[in-house]
Short mmCIF file of C-alpha atoms and ligand atoms in Angstrom, two decimals:
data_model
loop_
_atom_site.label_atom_id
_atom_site.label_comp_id
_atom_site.label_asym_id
_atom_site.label_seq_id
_atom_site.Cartn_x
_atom_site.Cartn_y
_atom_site.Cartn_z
CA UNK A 2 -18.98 51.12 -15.39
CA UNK A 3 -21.73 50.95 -12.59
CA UNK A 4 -24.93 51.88 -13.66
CA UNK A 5 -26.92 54.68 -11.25
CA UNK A 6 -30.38 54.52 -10.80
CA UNK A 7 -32.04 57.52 -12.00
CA UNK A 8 -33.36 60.39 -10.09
CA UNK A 9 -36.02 63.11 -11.46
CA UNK A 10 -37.03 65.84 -10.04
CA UNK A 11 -37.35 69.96 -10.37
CA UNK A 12 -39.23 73.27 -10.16
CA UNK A 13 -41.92 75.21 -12.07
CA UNK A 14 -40.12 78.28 -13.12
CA UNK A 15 -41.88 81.51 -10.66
CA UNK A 16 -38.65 83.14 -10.04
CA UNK A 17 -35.73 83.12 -7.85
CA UNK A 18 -34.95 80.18 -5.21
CA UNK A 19 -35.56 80.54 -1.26
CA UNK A 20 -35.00 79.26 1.38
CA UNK A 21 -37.60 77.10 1.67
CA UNK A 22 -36.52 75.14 -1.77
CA UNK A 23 -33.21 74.60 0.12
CA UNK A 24 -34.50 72.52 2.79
CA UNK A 25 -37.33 70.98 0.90
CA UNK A 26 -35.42 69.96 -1.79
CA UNK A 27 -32.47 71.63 -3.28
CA UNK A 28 -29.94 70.38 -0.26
CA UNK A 29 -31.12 66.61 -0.98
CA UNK A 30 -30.31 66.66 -4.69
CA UNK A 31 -26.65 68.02 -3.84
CA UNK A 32 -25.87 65.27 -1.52
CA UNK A 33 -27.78 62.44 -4.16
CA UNK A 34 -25.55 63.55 -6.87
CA UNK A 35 -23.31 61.18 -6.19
CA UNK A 36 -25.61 58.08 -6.01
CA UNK A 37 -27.97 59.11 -8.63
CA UNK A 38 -28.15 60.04 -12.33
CA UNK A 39 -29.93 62.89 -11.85
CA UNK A 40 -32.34 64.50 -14.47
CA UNK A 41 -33.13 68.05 -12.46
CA UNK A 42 -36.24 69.41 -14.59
CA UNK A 43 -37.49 73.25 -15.24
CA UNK A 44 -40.72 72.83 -16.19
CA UNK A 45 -41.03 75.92 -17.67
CA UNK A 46 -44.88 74.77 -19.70
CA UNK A 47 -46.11 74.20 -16.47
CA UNK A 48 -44.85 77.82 -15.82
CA UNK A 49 -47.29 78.93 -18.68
CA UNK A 50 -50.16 77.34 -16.84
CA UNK A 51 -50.61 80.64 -14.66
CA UNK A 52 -48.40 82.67 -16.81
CA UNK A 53 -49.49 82.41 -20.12
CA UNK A 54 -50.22 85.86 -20.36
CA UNK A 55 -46.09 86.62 -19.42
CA UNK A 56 -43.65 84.66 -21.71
CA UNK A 57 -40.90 86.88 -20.58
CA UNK A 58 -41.70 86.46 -16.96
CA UNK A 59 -41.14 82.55 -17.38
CA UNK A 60 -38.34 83.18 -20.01
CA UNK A 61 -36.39 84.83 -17.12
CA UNK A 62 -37.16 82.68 -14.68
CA UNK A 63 -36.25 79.75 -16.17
CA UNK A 64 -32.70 81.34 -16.30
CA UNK A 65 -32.74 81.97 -12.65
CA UNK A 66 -34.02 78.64 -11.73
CA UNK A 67 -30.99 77.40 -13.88
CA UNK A 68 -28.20 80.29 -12.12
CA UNK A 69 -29.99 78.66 -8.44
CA UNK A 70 -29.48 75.12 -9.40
CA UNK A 71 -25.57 75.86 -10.42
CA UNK A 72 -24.91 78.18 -6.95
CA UNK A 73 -26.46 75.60 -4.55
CA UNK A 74 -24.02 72.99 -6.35
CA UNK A 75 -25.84 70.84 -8.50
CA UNK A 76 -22.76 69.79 -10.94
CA UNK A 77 -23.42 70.06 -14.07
CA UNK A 78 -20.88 67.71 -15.62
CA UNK A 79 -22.53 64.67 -13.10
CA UNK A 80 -26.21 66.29 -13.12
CA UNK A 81 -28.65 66.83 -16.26
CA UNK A 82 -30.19 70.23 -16.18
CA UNK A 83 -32.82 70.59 -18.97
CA UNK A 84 -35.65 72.65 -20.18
CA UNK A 85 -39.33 70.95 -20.04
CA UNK A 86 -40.22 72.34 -23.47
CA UNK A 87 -37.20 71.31 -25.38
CA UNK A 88 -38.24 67.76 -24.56
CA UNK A 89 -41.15 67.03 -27.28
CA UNK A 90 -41.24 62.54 -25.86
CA UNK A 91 -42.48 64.30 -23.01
CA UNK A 92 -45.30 66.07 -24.71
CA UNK A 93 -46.35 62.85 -26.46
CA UNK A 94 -46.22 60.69 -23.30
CA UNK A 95 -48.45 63.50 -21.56
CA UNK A 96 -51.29 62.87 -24.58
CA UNK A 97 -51.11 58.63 -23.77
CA UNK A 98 -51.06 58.82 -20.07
CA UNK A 99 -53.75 60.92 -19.83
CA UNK A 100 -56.11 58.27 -21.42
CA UNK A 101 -54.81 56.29 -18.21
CA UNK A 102 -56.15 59.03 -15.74
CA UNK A 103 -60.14 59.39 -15.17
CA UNK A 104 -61.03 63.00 -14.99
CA UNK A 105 -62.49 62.68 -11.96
CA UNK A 106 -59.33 62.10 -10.30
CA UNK A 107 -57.90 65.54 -11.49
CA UNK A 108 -60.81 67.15 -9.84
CA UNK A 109 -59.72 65.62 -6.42
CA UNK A 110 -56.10 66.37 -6.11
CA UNK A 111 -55.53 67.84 -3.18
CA UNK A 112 -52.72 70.33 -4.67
CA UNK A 113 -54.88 71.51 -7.50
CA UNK A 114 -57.43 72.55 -4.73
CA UNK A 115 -54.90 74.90 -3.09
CA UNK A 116 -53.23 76.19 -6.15
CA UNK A 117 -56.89 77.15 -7.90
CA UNK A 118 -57.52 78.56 -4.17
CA UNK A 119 -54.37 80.40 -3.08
CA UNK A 120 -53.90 81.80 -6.96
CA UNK A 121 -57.21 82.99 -6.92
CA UNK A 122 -57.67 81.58 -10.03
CA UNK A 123 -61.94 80.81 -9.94
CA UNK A 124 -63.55 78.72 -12.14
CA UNK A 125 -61.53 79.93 -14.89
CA UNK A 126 -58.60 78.43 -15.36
CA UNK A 127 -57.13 76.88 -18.32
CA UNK A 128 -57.41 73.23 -19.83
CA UNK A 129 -53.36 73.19 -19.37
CA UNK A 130 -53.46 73.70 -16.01
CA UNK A 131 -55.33 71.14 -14.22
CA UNK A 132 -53.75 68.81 -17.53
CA UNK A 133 -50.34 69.76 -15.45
CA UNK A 134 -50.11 66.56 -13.67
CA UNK A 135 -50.51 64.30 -16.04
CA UNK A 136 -47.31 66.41 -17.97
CA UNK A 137 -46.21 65.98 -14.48
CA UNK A 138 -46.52 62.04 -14.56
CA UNK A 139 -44.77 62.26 -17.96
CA UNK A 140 -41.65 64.08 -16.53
CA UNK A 141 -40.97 61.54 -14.50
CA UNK A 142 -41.70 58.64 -16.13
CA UNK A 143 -40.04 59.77 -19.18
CA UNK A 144 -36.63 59.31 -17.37
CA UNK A 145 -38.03 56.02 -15.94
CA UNK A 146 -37.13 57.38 -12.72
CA UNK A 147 -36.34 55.69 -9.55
CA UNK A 148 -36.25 58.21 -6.77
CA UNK A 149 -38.36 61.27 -6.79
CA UNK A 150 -37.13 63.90 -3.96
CA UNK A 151 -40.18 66.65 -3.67
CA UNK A 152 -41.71 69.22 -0.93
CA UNK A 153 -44.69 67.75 0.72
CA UNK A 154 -47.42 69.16 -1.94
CA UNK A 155 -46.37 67.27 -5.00
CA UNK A 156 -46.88 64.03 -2.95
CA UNK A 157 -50.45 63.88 -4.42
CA UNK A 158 -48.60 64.01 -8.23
CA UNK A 159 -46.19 61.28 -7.09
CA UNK A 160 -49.32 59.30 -6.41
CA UNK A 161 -50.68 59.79 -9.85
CA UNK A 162 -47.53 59.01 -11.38
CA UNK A 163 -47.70 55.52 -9.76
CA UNK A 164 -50.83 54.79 -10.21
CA UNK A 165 -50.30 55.70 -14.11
CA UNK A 166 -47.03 53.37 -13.86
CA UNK A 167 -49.41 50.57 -12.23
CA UNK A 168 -51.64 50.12 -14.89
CA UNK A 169 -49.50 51.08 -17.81
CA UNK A 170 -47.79 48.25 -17.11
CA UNK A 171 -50.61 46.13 -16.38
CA UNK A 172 -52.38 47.15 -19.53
CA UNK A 173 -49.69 47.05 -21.85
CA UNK A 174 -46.61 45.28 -20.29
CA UNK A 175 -48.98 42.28 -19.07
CA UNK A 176 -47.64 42.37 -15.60
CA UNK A 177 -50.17 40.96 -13.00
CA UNK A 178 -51.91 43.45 -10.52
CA UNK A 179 -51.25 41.79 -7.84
CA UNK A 180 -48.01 42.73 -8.23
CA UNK A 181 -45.86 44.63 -5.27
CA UNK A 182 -45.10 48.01 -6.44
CA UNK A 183 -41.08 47.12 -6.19
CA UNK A 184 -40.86 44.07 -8.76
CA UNK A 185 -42.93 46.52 -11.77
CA UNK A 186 -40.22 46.39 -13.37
CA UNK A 187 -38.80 43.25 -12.94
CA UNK A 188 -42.01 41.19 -13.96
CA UNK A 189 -41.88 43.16 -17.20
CA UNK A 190 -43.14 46.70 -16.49
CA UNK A 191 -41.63 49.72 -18.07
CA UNK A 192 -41.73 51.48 -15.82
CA UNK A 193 -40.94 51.84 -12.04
CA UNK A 194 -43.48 52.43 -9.64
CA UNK A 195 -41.38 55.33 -7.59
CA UNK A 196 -40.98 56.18 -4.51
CA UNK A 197 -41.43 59.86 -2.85
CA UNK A 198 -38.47 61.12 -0.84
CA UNK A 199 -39.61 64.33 1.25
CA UNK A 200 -36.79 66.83 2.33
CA UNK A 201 -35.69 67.22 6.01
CA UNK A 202 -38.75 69.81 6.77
CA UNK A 203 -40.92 70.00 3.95
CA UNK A 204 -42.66 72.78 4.41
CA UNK A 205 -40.79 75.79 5.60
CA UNK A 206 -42.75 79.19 7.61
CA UNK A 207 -42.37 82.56 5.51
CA UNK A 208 -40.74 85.34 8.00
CA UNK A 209 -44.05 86.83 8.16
CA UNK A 210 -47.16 86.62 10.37
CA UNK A 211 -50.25 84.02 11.27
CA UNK A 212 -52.50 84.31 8.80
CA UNK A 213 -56.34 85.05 10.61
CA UNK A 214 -57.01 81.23 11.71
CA UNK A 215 -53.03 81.71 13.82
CA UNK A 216 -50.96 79.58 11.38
CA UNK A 217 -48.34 80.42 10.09
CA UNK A 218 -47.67 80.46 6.09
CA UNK A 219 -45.45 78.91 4.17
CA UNK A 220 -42.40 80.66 2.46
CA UNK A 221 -43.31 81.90 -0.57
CA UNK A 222 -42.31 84.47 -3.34
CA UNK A 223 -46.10 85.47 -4.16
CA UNK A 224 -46.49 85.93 -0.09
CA UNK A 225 -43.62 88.48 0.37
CA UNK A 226 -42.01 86.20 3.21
CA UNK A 227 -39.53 84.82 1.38
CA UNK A 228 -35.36 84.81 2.15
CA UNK A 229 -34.07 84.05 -1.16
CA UNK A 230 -30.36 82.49 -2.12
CA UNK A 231 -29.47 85.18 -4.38
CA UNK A 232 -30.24 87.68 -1.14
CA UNK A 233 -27.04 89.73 0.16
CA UNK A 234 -26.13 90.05 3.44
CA UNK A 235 -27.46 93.37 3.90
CA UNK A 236 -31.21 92.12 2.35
CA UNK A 237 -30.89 89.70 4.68
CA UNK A 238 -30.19 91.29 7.90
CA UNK A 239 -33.02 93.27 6.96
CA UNK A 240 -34.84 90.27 6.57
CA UNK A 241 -34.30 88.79 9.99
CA UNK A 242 -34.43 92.12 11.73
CA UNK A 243 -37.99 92.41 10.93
CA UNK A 244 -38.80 88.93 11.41
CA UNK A 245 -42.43 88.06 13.12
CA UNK A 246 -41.30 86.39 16.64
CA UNK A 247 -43.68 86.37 19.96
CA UNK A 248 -45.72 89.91 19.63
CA UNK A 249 -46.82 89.23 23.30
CA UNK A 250 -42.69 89.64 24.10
CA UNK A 251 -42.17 93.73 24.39
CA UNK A 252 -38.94 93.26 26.33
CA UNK A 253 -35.80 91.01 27.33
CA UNK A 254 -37.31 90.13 29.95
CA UNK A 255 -40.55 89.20 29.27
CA UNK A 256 -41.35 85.33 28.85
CA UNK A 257 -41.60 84.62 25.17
CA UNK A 258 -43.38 81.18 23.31
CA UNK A 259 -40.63 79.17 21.20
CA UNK A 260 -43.18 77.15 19.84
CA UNK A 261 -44.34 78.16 16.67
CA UNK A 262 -42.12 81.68 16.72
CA UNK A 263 -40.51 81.77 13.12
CA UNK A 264 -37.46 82.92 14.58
CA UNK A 265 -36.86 79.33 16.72
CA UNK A 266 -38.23 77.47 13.43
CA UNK A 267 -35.35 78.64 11.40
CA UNK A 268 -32.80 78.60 14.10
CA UNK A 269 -33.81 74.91 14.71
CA UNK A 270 -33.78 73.98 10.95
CA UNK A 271 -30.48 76.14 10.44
CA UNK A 272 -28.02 76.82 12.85
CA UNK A 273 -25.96 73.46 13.55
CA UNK A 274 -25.05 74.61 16.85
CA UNK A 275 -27.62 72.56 18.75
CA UNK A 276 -26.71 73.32 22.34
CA UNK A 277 -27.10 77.18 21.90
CA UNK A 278 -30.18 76.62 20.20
CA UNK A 279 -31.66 74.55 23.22
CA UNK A 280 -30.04 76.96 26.00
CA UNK A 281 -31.33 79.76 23.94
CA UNK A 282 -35.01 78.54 23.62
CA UNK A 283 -34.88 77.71 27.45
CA UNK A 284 -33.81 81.39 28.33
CA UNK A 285 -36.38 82.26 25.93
CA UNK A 286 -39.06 80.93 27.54
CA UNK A 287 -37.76 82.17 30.76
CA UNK A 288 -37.33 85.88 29.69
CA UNK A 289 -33.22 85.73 29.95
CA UNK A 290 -32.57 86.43 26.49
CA UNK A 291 -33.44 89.58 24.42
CA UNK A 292 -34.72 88.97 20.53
CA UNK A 293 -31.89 90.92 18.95
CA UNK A 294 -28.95 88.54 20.32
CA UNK A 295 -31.11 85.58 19.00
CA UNK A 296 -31.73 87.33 15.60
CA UNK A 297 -27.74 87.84 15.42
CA UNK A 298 -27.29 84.79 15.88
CA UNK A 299 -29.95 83.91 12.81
CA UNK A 300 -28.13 86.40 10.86
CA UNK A 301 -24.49 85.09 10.91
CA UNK A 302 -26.00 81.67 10.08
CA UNK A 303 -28.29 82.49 7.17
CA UNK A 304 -25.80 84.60 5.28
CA UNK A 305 -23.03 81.78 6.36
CA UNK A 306 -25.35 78.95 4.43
CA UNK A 307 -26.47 81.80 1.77
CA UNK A 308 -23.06 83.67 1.03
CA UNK A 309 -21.22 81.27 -1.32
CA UNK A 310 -24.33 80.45 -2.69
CA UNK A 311 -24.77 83.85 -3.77
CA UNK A 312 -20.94 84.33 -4.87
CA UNK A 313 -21.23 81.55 -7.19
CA UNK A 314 -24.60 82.65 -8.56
CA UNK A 315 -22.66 86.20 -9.44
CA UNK A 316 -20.14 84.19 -10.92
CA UNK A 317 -22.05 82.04 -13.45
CA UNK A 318 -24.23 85.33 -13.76
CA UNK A 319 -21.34 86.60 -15.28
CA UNK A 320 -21.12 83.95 -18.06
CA UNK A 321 -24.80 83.74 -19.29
CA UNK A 322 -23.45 82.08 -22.46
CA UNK A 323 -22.15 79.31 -20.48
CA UNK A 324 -25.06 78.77 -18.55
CA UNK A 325 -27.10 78.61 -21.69
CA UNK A 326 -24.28 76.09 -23.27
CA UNK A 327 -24.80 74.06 -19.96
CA UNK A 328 -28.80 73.78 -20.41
CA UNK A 329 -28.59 72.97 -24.24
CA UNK A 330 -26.21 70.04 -23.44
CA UNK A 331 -28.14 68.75 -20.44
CA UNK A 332 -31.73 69.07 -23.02
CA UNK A 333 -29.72 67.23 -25.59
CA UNK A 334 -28.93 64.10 -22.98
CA UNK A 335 -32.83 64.23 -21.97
CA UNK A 336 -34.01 64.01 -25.27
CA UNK A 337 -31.86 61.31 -26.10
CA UNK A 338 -33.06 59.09 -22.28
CA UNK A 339 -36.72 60.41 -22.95
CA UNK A 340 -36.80 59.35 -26.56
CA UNK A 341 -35.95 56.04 -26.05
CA UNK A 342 -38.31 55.65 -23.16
CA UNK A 343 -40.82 57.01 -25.88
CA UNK A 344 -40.12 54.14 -28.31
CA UNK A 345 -40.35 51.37 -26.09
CA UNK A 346 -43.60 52.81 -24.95
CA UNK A 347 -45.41 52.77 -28.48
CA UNK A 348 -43.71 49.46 -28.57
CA UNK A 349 -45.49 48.18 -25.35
CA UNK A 350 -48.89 50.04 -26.64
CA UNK A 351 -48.12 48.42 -30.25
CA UNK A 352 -47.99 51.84 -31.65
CA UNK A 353 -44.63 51.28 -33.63
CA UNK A 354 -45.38 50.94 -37.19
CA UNK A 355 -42.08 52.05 -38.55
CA UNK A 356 -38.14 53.20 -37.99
CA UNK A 357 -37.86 56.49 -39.13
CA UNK A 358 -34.26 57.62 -40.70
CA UNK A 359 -34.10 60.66 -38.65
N1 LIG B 421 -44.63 70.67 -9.92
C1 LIG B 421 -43.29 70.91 -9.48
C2 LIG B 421 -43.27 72.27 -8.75
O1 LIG B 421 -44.12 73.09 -8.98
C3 LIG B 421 -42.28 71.00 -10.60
C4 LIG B 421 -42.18 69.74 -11.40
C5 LIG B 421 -42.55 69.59 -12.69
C6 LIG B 421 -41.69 68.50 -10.95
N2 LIG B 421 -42.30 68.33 -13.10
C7 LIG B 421 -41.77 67.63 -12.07
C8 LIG B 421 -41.20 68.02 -9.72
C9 LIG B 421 -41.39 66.31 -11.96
C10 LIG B 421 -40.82 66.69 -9.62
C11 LIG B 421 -40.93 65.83 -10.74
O2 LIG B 421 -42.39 72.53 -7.97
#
């Protein structure tokens, strides 16, 4: 039998799955299925680092986040699914790797910044929640993980998780700095020093408008712009209709800007039909097209791509009790991967002392 590499990757649990998860993410891990062992994590504690205050808000979205993962067609009999939580050699890593982190460098990660911004959350927040990345670092290196397929804003966690990798294995696996970051692992290291694989447009626009300074924001539950993959055709014909395009465009026949109109965003991202889409923009530009044939258009290919999805959401929706059977088994196979990764790591940090009978 071949051996896969492994692949780790996943969501915080803040509710149902949009568009914008599909091409930043969820699309790859359906096609690397086949390549990869894949590990797909919901890191439901990292959930509790804004929601503390709502365990049944994250208790029900971890279930969604699972019902998403099995519509868009992540397999569960070739793919691990698996609760953060349930995986306690994660929660141990977390507390050594974080004696591998200066604090300083929490205070500078570039994600943290926006999150404490755009979730208002002040001064205020929580221990747990800037101590998210280095659980973060753990996820990943738990599974000894060789590919890494995120949106653009965990790229500054990737970095952290290789830099951890770097000098755990320096420190404890005596591999020599001057190491390239590809032979880690074969002069000695534990673990791999991985590489971030960003989706085919990282960060997609919300179907509202510019914010004040004229950009536009990204798709996002908590910003109301958001076409989800559990959204029927009628929500999203809705959706579309009131889509923000050109506001200086009043008629048909006006000249309207394709360039950075939300509605020529998603029909270049979406709709495979690339000649319309460039004899569309051109009439577009040129006032020979009206917004409601190009919205059509949007329509029939958003609930094309979102449709099945949707049917086989209702499906396993159905059948919670399977779902749940499918999460225990894939939490069973990470604990068994993650505990093992756990043991050789004491070993490396000469923290074994003795083989429990379990
Ligand atoms: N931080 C990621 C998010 O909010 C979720 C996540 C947790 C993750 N652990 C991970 C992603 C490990 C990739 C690898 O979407």
């Amino acid at each position: 039998m071949q051996i896969k590499p492994r692949l780790l990757t996943g969501d915080t649990p803040t509710g149902r799955l949009h568009l914008g998860h599909w091409v930043g993410s969820l699309e790859n891990r359906v096609l690397l299925q086949k390549q990869y062992d894949c590990y797909f994590i919901i890191a439901n504690v990292q959930g509790f680092t804004t929601r503390w205050d709502r365990p049944a808000e994250v208790h029900q979205n971890v279930l969604d986040v699972a019902l998403d993962y099995l519509a868009v067609g992540i397999d569960p009999k070739q793919s691990t699914i698996f609760i953060q939580s349930e995986v306690p050699a994660i929660a141990e890593l977390t507390l050594f790797f974080s004696m591998l982190v200066p604090f300083p460098r929490l205070m500078r990660n570039p994600t943290i910044k926006d999150e404490v911004r755009d979730k208002g959350l002040g001064d205020n927040y929580p221990v747990g929640f800037l101590f998210y990345p280095v659980h973060q670092v753990a996820d990943i290196l738990a599974f000894r993980a060789e590919l890494v397929p995120v949106g653009e804003d965990q790229v500054p966690h990737l970095e952290l998780a290789r830099e951890v990798a770097r000098r755990f294995n320096q420190l404890y696996c005596g591999v020599d700095p001057h190491t390239e970051d590809k032979d880690y692992v074969a002069r000695g290291g534990l673990f791999p020093v991985i590489e971030a694989k960003l989706g085919r447009a990282c960060r997609l626009v919300g179907i509202g408008a510019p914010n004040a300074d004229g950009n536009l924001l990204k798709m996002s539950k908590s910003l109301n712009n958001a076409i989800f993959l559990s959204d029927d055709p009628d929500t999203v014909t809705k959706k579309v209709k009131s889509m923000y395009t050109d506001p200086k465009r009043l008629r048909p026949t006006d000249k309207g800007t394709v360039e950075n109109n939300p509605l020529w965003v998603f029909h270049e991202i979406f709709n495979s039909d690339k000649v319309w889409v460039q004899e569309a923009e051109e009439r577009y530009r040129q006032g020979a097209i009206g917004d409601v044939e190009c919205k059509k258009r949007l329509i029939d290919v958003l609930v094309g791509i979102i449709e099945p999805v949707r049917q086989r959401r209702l499906q396993y929706e159905a059948d919670m009790q399977q779902v749940l059977a499918i999460l225990q088994e894939g939490t069973e196979r990470a604990r068994a991967v993650t505990g093992e990764t756990l043991q050789l790591a004491k070993q490396a940090m000469q923290q074994q002392y003795f083989y429990f009978r379990t």
